[in-house]
Every structure is written in C-alpha cells, then in structure tokens.
Short mmCIF file of C-alpha atoms in Angstrom, two decimals:
data_model
loop_
_atom_site.label_atom_id
_atom_site.label_comp_id
_atom_site.label_asym_id
_atom_site.label_seq_id
_atom_site.Cartn_x
_atom_site.Cartn_y
_atom_site.Cartn_z
CA MET A 186 0.98 129.71 103.82
CA ARG A 187 1.79 132.62 105.17
CA VAL A 188 -1.61 135.03 103.88
CA ALA A 189 -3.77 131.43 104.55
CA ALA A 190 -3.36 132.12 108.55
CA ARG A 191 -3.21 135.59 108.21
CA ALA A 192 -6.87 135.01 106.62
CA SER A 193 -7.66 132.49 109.69
CA VAL A 194 -6.88 134.46 112.15
CA VAL A 195 -9.05 138.25 110.46
CA LEU A 196 -11.93 135.63 110.39
CA LEU A 197 -12.27 134.44 114.11
CA VAL A 198 -11.68 137.51 114.91
CA ALA A 199 -14.54 138.84 112.75
CA GLY A 200 -16.33 136.18 114.07
CA CYS A 201 -15.79 137.26 117.56
CA SER A 202 -16.51 140.62 116.87
CA GLN A 203 -20.05 142.83 117.93
CA VAL A 204 -20.27 144.95 115.64
CA GLY A 205 -23.04 145.21 113.09
CA GLY A 206 -24.81 142.28 115.14
CA ALA A 207 -27.04 142.02 118.07
CA ALA A 208 -25.88 142.05 121.73
CA ARG A 209 -24.70 138.19 122.80
CA ASN A 210 -24.93 136.96 126.46
CA PRO A 211 -21.67 134.43 127.15
CA GLY A 212 -23.51 132.13 128.93
CA ASN A 213 -26.05 131.58 125.47
CA PRO A 214 -24.21 132.02 122.40
CA THR A 215 -27.36 132.42 120.73
CA PRO A 216 -28.27 135.78 120.30
CA VAL A 217 -31.51 137.83 121.71
CA ALA A 218 -33.31 140.40 120.52
CA ALA A 219 -33.51 143.49 122.79
CA PRO A 220 -36.99 144.27 124.76
CA PRO A 221 -40.21 146.52 122.47
CA ALA A 222 -39.68 149.54 124.11
CA THR A 223 -43.50 149.76 125.16
CA VAL A 224 -45.95 147.90 126.06
CA ASN A 225 -49.61 148.44 124.92
CA ALA A 226 -51.95 148.37 127.89
CA PRO A 227 -54.22 144.97 127.42
CA PRO A 228 -57.94 145.20 126.64
CA SER A 229 -60.30 145.96 128.68
CA THR A 230 -62.83 142.72 128.78
CA PRO A 231 -66.22 141.96 127.31
CA GLY A 232 -68.73 144.13 127.84
CA GLY A 233 -66.39 147.37 128.18
CA ARG A 234 -65.98 146.56 131.97
CA ALA A 235 -62.22 147.38 132.71
CA GLN A 236 -60.56 144.45 134.67
CA PRO A 237 -59.62 146.12 138.74
CA GLY A 238 -56.98 148.88 138.42
CA GLU A 239 -56.86 148.80 135.19
CA ARG A 240 -57.67 152.65 133.27
CA THR A 241 -59.75 153.03 130.81
CA ASP A 242 -59.89 156.29 128.12
CA ASP A 243 -62.63 157.54 129.93
CA ASP A 244 -61.11 156.81 133.39
CA SER A 245 -59.64 159.51 135.51
CA PRO A 246 -56.47 158.98 137.67
CA VAL A 247 -56.68 155.93 140.06
CA PRO A 248 -57.99 157.43 143.70
CA LEU A 249 -54.93 156.27 146.19
CA ARG A 250 -55.98 158.11 149.30
CA PRO A 251 -59.82 158.54 151.02
CA SER A 252 -59.49 161.92 149.94
CA GLU A 253 -59.05 161.16 145.69
CA ALA A 254 -62.06 159.07 145.96
CA PRO A 255 -66.04 159.81 145.30
CA LEU A 256 -68.91 159.81 148.12
CA VAL A 257 -71.23 157.73 146.59
CA THR A 258 -74.10 156.43 148.35
CA ILE A 259 -75.27 152.57 148.82
CA ALA A 260 -77.94 152.67 146.00
CA ASP A 261 -74.98 153.75 143.90
CA VAL A 262 -72.76 150.85 144.67
CA LEU A 263 -75.60 148.18 143.99
CA THR A 264 -76.94 150.16 140.24
CA ALA A 265 -74.58 151.75 138.72
CA ASP A 266 -71.74 150.25 136.27
CA SER A 267 -69.88 152.27 136.02
CA LEU A 268 -67.99 152.44 139.26
CA VAL A 269 -67.94 148.26 139.04
CA GLY A 270 -64.08 148.33 139.44
CA ARG A 271 -63.67 151.76 140.93
CA ARG A 272 -62.49 153.07 144.08
CA VAL A 273 -65.05 155.11 145.89
CA ARG A 274 -66.11 156.50 149.80
CA VAL A 275 -69.30 154.76 151.09
CA GLY A 276 -71.49 155.98 154.14
CA GLY A 277 -73.67 153.94 156.63
CA ARG A 278 -73.65 151.61 159.42
CA CYS A 279 -71.80 148.45 160.36
CA GLU A 280 -75.22 146.06 160.59
CA ALA A 281 -73.47 142.29 160.65
CA VAL A 282 -70.87 140.59 161.18
CA GLY A 283 -69.53 137.38 159.76
CA HIS A 284 -67.57 134.92 162.19
CA GLY A 285 -65.76 131.18 161.73
CA ALA A 286 -65.26 131.00 158.40
CA ARG A 287 -66.94 134.58 157.33
CA ALA A 288 -64.72 136.66 159.54
CA GLY A 289 -63.60 139.76 157.45
CA SER A 290 -67.07 140.18 156.25
CA TRP A 291 -69.44 142.39 157.25
CA THR A 292 -72.33 144.56 156.33
CA LEU A 293 -72.24 148.17 155.34
CA GLY A 294 -76.28 149.90 155.45
CA ALA A 295 -78.19 153.24 155.25
CA THR A 296 -81.07 153.93 154.20
CA GLY A 297 -82.66 149.97 154.01
CA GLN A 298 -79.86 149.32 151.49
CA GLN A 299 -77.30 146.93 152.64
CA VAL A 300 -73.59 145.93 151.10
CA GLU A 301 -71.40 143.07 151.88
CA VAL A 302 -67.63 144.65 152.47
CA ARG A 303 -65.26 142.37 153.05
CA GLY A 304 -62.09 143.64 154.46
CA LEU A 305 -61.08 145.10 158.24
CA VAL A 306 -63.86 144.83 160.16
CA PRO A 307 -64.17 148.74 162.28
CA ARG A 308 -63.52 148.43 165.95
CA PRO A 309 -66.91 148.51 167.19
CA CYS A 310 -69.33 147.56 164.77
CA GLU A 311 -72.69 148.97 165.66
CA PRO A 312 -75.52 150.22 163.67
CA SER A 313 -75.72 153.45 166.17
CA ALA A 314 -72.16 154.30 164.76
CA ASP A 315 -72.40 156.66 161.17
CA LEU A 316 -68.80 155.59 159.32
CA VAL A 317 -67.51 156.70 155.56
CA ILE A 318 -65.06 153.39 154.57
CA PHE A 319 -62.67 153.62 151.16
CA GLY A 320 -63.79 150.69 149.43
CA GLN A 321 -63.84 149.59 145.68
CA VAL A 322 -66.71 148.24 144.36
CA GLU A 323 -66.41 144.35 142.70
CA PHE A 324 -68.34 142.16 141.20
CA ARG A 325 -69.37 139.26 143.32
CA ASN A 326 -68.63 135.95 142.33
CA ASP A 327 -69.16 133.05 144.62
CA ALA A 328 -72.85 134.09 145.28
CA GLY A 329 -74.72 134.85 142.16
CA PRO A 330 -75.27 138.47 140.99
CA GLY A 331 -74.83 141.40 143.46
CA ARG A 332 -72.23 143.73 144.18
CA ILE A 333 -68.72 143.80 147.43
CA LEU A 334 -67.18 146.14 148.63
CA LEU A 335 -63.88 145.37 149.11
CA ARG A 336 -62.45 147.85 151.98
CA LEU A 337 -59.19 149.78 151.36
CA PRO A 338 -56.47 150.86 153.96
CA ASP A 339 -58.13 154.50 155.66
#
C-alpha cells in the first residue's frame, strides 16, 4: 500500500512539472505556443504599388524630415507612378482654399499645373508667395483618378 501511495505522489508531482513541456499560464491550463521569432513583411498590393508607409525592396529609407525627402515638381506628382505612397517636397503657390466641408483642403499650383493638398493650410494662403511643402503622394480615391498630396508636419 505504501508503494502505491508513493507512486501516486510521484505521478501527481510529475504532472505539475513544467520540465519538457510548454509554459503554462495559471489562469489558462491549456499550453500556448510562443509567437514566432520573426514576422514576414506584408506583401505589396497588386500592380506592385506599396501601401502608404510600406517599404518595397527598391525603396530607400522613409524620410522623416523634410530635408530628407526629394524635391519634385507638381508635374512629377501628377504623372510619376513611382512617387505614389512616397514622401516628397513640392514647390508651388497656394492658389485656393476650401471652406466649410472642404476646410483643410487647398490647391498647390505651379507652371499651369495644380494638385489638391489635404492638411495644414499655409497662413496666409496667397498666390503671390512661393512655398515648399512636405507631403505624401496618394491616389485620389473619392473623386476618380488623379493624385493628391497629404501634407505632413514640417
């Protein structure tokens, strides 16, 4: 009888041991596997266009400051597919400001071309003053094809 009692105690103690098994959570008796050590990067969208903020293999580091971003023209913003999803600096003049529901939307223009900008409106917004803004080029989703600039803080 004593031998059977000792064997029961040994089995109970061995059943509670964490040696050789997955770590246990006292609140959940079911063992849970640890998360993977690395996570694969998300795939690019169809057509090879990266999502905003996503890097592709040929990308340089994402500019965090305006001084790190390339200076491009409005024509480049409107036509270069390689700029979509990228942060750039663009020069021009503030030509029109949205009001009411369009507040925070304004137009940057230069050499007969214009691009809609969403974000902080320059003070004052005057067609006579040249300016350079820091922004991210994106497709225009709500009003059909085209591009917009999402203005980023300087």
